[in-house]
Amino acid sequence: MKALVYEGPGQKAWKDVPDPTIQDPRDVIVKIDTTTICGTDLHILKGDVPAVTPGRILGHEGVGTVTETGSGVTNFKAGDKVILSCVSADGSCSFCKDGLYSHCTGSEGQSGIGWIFGHLIDGTQAEYVRVPYADTSMYILPEGVSAEHGVLLSDIFPTGFEMGVQYGQTKPGDVVAVIGAGPVGLAVISTAGLYGAAKIIAVDLDQNRVDQARRFGATHGVNSGDSDWKEQIMSQTDGWGVDVAVEAVGIPRTFEMCTEIVRPGGNVANVGVHGKPVSLELDRLWIENIDISMGLVNTDTLSMLLKLMAEGKLPAEEFISHRYPLDDVMTAYDTFSRAAETNALKVILTAS
Ligand SMILES: [Zn+2]
């Protein structure tokens, strides 16, 4: 089969590799129908994730068709259309039993991390993928939800909702500010209303992103390049700051911005993938009664979000900016990596 293979920092190739095979009775093989590229894949390509070694097939999002099942698989059969979770959970380890699927210890060498696709095992940017723990890590794609929309549930919708909205403890009436209006920030914006946010403020340096965030549910927009960006945000509150400040960029400055706009008693929810340490002004913040959260998505809300998507209650179509055939994945990477110029959000790859 053909697959997108990481060949060391800055290098990748769409090339022939051996087809995946069942290695454990809990495995299935899935023919990928639709996949996409995540900002995390770009971090990997920069060499920011050293656990990814040359030769690894990238990608952790996908919708496909089951072609083969291991002898221990009971919930799926060949021909089923499925959504793959970016988190592989065995459902039986101590973390899984606590609902912390993101830290599944499994038996795939994941050492306490459930995100293994395109990381510790071969991923979904390929014609076929081996899915471990299939019974507890895949979801049937219902009639009426397209593969293109379903693939948004592999990672970005659950990540935005769980790490931004839920970890941020969003409640009815809250003012929520989301710093970073890329795909995951927009997933926070488009799900914050589920918990009753009164105002959702999109904050970004790119005015195009600030403007388009309104299509995803933002009620206000602030360009963080403006000298009075902070005053603009504060003017949408009672003067004391936002209830929930969500970081969806992954750099020190945007995290600090969150700590500057959160009200006493509020929440800072980090969603961004950081590559550098961030300083925390504890000398100022210790007295503020704020909670700071962070983490890797569990995807335990995937089925709930799928029900909303099936009823047209998530702005799925708005996330899709580009479409390519799967074997044009190199062009798709180029488009996605130049998002500031191409206005790329989710770049959808579909197999022929
Ligand atoms: Zn587990």
PDB file of C-alpha atoms and ligand atoms in Angstrom, residues 88-97 101 103-106, ligand 1:
ATOM      1  CA  SER A  88      -6.445   4.012  21.415  1.00  0.00           C
ATOM      2  CA  ALA A  89      -7.904   2.672  24.663  1.00  0.00           C
ATOM      3  CA  ASP A  90      -7.833  -0.958  25.781  1.00  0.00           C
ATOM      4  CA  GLY A  91     -10.753  -0.263  28.114  1.00  0.00           C
ATOM      5  CA  SER A  92      -9.298  -2.381  30.895  1.00  0.00           C
ATOM      6  CA  CYS A  93      -6.183  -0.742  32.356  1.00  0.00           C
ATOM      7  CA  SER A  94      -6.364   1.353  35.532  1.00  0.00           C
ATOM      8  CA  PHE A  95      -6.479   4.649  33.612  1.00  0.00           C
ATOM      9  CA  CYS A  96      -9.231   3.419  31.285  1.00  0.00           C
ATOM     10  CA  LYS A  97     -11.260   2.246  34.279  1.00  0.00           C
ATOM     11  CA  TYR A 101      -8.406   6.954  28.197  1.00  0.00           C
ATOM     12  CA  HIS A 103      -3.360   7.654  29.483  1.00  0.00           C
ATOM     13  CA  CYS A 104      -4.188   4.071  28.569  1.00  0.00           C
ATOM     14  CA  THR A 105      -1.221   1.874  29.413  1.00  0.00           C
ATOM     15  CA  GLY A 106      -2.351  -0.842  26.993  1.00  0.00           C
TER      16      GLY A 106
HETATM   17 ZN    ZN B   1      -6.359   1.426  29.046  1.00  0.00          ZN
END
